[in-house]
mmCIF file of C-alpha atoms in Angstrom:
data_model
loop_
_atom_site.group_PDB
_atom_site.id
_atom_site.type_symbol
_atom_site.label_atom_id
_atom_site.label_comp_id
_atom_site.label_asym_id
_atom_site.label_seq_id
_atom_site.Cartn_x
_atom_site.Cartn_y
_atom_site.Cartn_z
ATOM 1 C CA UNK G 1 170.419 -6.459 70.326
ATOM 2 C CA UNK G 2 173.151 -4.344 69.186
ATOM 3 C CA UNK G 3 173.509 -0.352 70.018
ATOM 4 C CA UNK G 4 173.314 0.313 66.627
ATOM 5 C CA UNK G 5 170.103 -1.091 65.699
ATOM 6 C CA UNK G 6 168.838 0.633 69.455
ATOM 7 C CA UNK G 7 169.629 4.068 68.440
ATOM 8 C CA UNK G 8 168.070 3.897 65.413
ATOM 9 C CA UNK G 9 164.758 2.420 66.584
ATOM 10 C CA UNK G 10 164.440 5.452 69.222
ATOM 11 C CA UNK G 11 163.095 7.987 66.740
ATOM 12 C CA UNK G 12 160.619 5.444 65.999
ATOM 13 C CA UNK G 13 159.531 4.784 69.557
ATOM 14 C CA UNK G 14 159.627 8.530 69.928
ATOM 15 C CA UNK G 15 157.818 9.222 67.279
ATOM 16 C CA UNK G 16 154.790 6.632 68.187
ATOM 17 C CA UNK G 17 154.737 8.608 71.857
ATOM 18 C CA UNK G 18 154.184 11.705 70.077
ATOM 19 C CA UNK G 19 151.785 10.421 67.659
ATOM 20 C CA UNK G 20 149.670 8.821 70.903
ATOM 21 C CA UNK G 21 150.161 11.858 72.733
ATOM 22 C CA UNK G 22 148.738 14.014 70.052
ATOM 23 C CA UNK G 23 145.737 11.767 69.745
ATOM 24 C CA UNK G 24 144.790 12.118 73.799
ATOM 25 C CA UNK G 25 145.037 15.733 73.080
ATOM 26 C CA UNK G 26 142.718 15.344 70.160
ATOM 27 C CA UNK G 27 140.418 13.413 71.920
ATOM 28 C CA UNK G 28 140.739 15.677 74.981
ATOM 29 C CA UNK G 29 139.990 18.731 72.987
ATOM 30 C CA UNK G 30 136.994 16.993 72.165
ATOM 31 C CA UNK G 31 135.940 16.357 75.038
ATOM 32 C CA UNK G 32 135.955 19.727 76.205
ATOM 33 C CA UNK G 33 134.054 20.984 72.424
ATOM 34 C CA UNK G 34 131.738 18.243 73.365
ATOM 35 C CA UNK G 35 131.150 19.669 77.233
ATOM 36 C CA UNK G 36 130.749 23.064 76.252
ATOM 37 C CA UNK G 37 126.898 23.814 76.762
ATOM 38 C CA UNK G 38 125.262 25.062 73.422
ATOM 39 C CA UNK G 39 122.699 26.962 75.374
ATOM 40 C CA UNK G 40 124.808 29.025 77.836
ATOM 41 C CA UNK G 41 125.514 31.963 75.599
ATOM 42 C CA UNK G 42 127.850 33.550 78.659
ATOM 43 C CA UNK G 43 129.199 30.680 80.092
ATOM 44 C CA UNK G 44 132.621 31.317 78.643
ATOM 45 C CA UNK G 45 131.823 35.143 80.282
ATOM 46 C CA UNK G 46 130.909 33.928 83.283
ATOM 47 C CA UNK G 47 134.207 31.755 83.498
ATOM 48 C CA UNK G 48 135.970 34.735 82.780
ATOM 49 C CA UNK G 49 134.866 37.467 85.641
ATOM 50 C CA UNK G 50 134.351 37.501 89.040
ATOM 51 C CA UNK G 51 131.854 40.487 88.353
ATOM 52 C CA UNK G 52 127.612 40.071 89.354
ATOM 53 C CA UNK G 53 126.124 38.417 86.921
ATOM 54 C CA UNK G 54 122.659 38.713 87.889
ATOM 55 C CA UNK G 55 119.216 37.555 86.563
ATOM 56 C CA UNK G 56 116.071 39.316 88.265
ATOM 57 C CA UNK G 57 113.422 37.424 88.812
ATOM 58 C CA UNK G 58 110.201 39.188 89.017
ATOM 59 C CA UNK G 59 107.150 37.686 90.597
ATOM 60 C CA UNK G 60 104.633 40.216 88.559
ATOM 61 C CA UNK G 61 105.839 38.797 85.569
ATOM 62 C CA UNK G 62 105.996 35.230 86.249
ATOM 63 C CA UNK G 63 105.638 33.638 89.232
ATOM 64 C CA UNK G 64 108.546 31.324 90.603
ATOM 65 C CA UNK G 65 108.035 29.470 93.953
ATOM 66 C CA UNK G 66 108.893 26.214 95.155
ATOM 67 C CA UNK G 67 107.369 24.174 92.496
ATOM 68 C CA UNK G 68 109.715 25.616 89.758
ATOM 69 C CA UNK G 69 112.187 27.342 91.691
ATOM 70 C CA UNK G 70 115.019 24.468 91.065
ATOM 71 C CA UNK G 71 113.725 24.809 86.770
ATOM 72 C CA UNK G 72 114.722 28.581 87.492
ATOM 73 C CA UNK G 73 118.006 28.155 88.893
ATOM 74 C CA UNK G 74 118.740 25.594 85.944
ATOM 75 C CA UNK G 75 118.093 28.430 82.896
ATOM 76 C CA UNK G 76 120.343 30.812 84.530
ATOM 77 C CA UNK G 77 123.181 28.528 85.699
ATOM 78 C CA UNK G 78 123.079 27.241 81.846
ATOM 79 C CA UNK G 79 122.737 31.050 80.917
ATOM 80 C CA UNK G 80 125.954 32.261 82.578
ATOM 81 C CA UNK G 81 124.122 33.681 85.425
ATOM 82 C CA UNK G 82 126.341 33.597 88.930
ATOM 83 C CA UNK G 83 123.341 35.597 91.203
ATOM 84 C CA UNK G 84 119.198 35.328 91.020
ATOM 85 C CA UNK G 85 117.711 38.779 92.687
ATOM 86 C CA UNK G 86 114.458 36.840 93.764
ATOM 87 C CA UNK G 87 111.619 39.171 94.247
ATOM 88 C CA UNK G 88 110.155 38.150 98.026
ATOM 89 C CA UNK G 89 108.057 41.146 98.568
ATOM 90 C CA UNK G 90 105.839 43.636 96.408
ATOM 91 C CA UNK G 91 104.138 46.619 97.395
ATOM 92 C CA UNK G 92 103.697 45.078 100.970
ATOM 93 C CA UNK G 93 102.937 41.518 100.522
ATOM 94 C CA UNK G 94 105.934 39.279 102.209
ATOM 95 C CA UNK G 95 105.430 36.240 99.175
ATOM 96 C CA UNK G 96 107.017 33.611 101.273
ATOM 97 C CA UNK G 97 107.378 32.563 105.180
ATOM 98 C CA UNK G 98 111.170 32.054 106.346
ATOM 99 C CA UNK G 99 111.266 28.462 105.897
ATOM 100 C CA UNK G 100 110.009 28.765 102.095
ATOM 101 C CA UNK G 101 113.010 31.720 101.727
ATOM 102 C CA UNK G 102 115.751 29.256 103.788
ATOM 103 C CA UNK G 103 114.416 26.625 101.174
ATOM 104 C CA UNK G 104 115.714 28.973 98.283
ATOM 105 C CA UNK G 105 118.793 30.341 99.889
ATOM 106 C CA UNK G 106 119.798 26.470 100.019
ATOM 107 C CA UNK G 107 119.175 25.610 96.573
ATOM 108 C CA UNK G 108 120.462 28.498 95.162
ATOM 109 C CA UNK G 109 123.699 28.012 96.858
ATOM 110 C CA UNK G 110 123.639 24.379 96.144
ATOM 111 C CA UNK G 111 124.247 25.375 92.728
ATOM 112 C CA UNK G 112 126.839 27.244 93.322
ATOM 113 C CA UNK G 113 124.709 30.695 92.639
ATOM 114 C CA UNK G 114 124.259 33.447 95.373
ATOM 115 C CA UNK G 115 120.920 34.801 95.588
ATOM 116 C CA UNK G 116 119.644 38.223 96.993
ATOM 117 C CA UNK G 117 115.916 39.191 98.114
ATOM 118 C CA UNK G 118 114.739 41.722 96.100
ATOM 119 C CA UNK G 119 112.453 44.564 97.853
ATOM 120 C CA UNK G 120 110.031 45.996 95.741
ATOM 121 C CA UNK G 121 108.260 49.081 97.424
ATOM 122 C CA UNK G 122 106.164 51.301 95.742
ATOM 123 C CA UNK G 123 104.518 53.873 98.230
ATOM 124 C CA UNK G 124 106.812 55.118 101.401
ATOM 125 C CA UNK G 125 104.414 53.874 103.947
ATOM 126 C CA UNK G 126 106.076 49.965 103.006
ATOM 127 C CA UNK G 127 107.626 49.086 105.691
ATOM 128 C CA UNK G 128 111.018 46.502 105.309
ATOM 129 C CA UNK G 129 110.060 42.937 106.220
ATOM 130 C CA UNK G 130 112.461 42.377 108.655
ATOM 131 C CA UNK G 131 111.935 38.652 109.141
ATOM 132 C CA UNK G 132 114.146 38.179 105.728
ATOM 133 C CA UNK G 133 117.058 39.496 107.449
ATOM 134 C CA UNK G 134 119.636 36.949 108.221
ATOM 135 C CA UNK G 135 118.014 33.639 106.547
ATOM 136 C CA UNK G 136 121.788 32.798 104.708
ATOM 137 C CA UNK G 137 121.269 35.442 101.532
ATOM 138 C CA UNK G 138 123.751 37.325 100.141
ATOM 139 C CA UNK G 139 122.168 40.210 99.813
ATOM 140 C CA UNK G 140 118.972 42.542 100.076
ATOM 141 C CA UNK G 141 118.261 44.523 96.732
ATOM 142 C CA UNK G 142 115.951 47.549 97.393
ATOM 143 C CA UNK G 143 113.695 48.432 94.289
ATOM 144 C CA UNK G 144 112.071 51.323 94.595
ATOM 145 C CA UNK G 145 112.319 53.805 91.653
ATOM 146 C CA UNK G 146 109.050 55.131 92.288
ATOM 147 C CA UNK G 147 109.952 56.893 95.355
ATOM 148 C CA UNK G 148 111.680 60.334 96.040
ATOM 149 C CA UNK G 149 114.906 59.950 96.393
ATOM 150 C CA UNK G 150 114.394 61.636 99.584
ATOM 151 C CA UNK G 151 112.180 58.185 100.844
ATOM 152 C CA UNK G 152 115.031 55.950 99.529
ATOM 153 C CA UNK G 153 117.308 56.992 101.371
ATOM 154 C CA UNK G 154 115.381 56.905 104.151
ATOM 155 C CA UNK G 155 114.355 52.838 103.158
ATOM 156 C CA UNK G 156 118.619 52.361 102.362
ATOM 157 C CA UNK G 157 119.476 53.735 106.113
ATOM 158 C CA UNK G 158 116.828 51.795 107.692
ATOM 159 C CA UNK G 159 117.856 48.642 106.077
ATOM 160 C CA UNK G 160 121.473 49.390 107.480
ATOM 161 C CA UNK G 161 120.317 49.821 110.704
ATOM 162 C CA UNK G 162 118.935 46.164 110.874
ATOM 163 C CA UNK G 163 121.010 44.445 108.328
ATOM 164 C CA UNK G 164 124.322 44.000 107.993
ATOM 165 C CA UNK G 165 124.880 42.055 104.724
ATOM 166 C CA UNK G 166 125.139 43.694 101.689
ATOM 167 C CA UNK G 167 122.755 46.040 100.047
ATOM 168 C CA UNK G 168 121.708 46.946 96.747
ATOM 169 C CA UNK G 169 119.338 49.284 95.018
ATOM 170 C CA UNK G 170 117.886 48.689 91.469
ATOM 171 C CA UNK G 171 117.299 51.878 90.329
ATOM 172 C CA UNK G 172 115.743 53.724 86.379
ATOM 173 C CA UNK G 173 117.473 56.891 88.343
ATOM 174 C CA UNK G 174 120.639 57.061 86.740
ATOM 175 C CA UNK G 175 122.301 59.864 88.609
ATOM 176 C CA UNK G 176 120.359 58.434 91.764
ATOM 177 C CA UNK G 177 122.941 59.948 94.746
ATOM 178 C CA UNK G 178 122.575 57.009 97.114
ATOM 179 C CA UNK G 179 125.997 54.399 97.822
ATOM 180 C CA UNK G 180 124.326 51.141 98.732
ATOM 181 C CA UNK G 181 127.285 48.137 98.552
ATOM 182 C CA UNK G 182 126.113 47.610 94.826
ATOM 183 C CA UNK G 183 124.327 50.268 92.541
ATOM 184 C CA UNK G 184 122.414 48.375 89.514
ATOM 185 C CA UNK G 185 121.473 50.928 86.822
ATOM 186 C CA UNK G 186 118.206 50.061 84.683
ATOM 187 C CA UNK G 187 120.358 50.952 81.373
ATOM 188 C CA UNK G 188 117.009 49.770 79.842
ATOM 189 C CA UNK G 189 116.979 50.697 75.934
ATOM 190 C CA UNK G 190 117.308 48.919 72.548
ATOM 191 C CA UNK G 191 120.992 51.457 72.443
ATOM 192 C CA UNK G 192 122.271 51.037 75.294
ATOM 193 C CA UNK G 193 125.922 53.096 74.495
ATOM 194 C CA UNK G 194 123.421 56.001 74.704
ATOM 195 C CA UNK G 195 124.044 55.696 78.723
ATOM 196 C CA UNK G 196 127.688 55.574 78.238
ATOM 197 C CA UNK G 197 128.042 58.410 80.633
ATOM 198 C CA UNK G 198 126.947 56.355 83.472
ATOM 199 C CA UNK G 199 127.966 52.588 82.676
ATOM 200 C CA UNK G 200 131.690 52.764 84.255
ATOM 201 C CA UNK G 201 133.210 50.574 87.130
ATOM 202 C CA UNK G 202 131.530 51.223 90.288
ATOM 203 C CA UNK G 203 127.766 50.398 88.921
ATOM 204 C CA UNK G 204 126.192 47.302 87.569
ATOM 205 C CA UNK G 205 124.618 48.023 83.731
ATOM 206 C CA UNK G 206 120.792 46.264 83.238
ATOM 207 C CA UNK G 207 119.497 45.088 80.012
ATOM 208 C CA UNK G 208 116.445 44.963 80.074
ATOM 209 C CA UNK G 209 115.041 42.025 77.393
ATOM 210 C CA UNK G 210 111.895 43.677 76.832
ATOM 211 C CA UNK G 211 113.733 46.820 75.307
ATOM 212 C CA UNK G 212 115.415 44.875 73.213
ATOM 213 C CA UNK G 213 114.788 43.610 68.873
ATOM 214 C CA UNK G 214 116.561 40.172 68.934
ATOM 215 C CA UNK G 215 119.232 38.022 70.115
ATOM 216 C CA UNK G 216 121.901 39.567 68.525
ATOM 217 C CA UNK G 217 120.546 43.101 69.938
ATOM 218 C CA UNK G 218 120.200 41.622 73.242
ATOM 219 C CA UNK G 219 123.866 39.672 72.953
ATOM 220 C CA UNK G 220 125.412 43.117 71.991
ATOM 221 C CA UNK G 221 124.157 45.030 75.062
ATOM 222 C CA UNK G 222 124.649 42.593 77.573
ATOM 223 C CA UNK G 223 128.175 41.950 76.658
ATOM 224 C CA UNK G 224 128.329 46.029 76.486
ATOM 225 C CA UNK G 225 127.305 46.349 80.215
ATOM 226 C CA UNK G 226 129.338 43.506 81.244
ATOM 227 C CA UNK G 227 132.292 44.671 79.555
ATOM 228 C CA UNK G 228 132.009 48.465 80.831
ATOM 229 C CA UNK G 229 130.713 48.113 84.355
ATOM 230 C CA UNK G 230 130.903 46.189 87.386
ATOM 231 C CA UNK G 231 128.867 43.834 85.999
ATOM 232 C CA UNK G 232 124.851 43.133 84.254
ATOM 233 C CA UNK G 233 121.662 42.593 85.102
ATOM 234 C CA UNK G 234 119.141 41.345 82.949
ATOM 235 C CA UNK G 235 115.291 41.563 83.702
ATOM 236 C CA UNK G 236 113.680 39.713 83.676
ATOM 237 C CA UNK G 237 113.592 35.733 83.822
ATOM 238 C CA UNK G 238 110.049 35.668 82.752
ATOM 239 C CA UNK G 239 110.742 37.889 80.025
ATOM 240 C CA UNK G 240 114.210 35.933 78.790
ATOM 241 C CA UNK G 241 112.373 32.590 79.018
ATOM 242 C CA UNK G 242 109.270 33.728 76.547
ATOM 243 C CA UNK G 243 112.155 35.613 74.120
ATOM 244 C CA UNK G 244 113.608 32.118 73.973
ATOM 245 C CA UNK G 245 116.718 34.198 73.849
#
């Protein structure tokens, strides 16, 4: 074969390496189109912040246990959730023994989602349920907006006496003058840029699904708390489930 006719049939074989090159790319690019989960709204949100994205699960709304607990952690992984607060004691009633709460921890974190006992005390004479402590959460979230402020910080510095992960506090108290590790504003209102005052880096914005009109009302303030604060939370599950949201 001569050089001549060599040269001239490189742009050709070039020109078939780009063509199959730009096919793979095609198909890759579908592949990913393909992959991308229709009904994970914040997935691509998710992917994009290392902030709390967190999904409160409460039991007065909807139970969640071990018979549906793995279902739960399914709808918020495909939601764009990265943390479950899972409600383990109302006004005090302990819901579940340590094994049952070691059970959780390890499913949770099996997919790839940390989870934090939620506290929910409504009358000062609640004592903490110490036997959570230490059981491999990430977390203890005290809920207790009920209470003086003057009792919650009582309940936040006897929880950091015993406990030495980190703490949170749910609170509707939006000038609320306690420092847990993370401070998770109830922002709970079909306007949610109404509480712009307070939604800033340094708190975590909620949404709460029963304050808001649709999905696209619900889409806007989410993405609004996520955007200006630390992170979101929405409450509930139960509620986001029935919305079909």
């Amino acid at each position: 074969m001569s050089r001549r006719r060599s040269r001239r049939e490189r742009p050709r074989r070039t020109l078939v390496v780009v063509a199959a090159v730009l096919l793979v790319a095609a198909a890759l690019g579908s592949v990913v189109l393909l992959y991308h989960p229709a009904s994970s709204p914040h997935a691509s949100s998710q992917a994009a912040s290392s902030k709390y994205i967190i999904l409160y699960v409460n039991q007065g709304n909807g139970a969640v246990n071990e018979s549906n607990f793995a279902s739960m952690l399914s709808f918020a992984s495909s939601h764009g959730f990265n943390t479950v607060f899972f409600q383990v004691y109302r006004q005090g009633t302990l819901l579940f023994d340590a094994s049952q709460l070691t059970y959780f921890v390890g499913q949770a974190h099996a997919r790839g989602m940390k989870i934090f006992f939620s506290l929910y005390l409504t009358n000062a004479t609640q004592t903490l349920p110490t036997s959570v402590y230490g059981l491999g959460e990430d977390g203890i979230s005290l809920d207790m907006s009920s209470l003086s402020v003057s009792d919650q910080s009582s309940l936040l510095s006897s929880l950091r006496s015993g406990y030495g992960g980190t703490t949170a506090i749910t609170t509707t108290d939006l000038t609320l003058p306690l420092t847990p590790d993370i401070l998770i504003l109830e922002t709970y209102t079909p306007q949610i840029q109404q509480y712009s005052q307070y939604i800033h880096p340094g708190v975590v914005a909620g949404v709460g699904v029963f304050a808001t009109t649709s999905y696209s009302d619900y889409e806007q303030e989410y993405q609004y708390a996520l955007a200006n604060s630390s992170g979101v939370m929405v409450f509930d599950y139960a509620g986001l489930v029935k919305s079909g949201y």
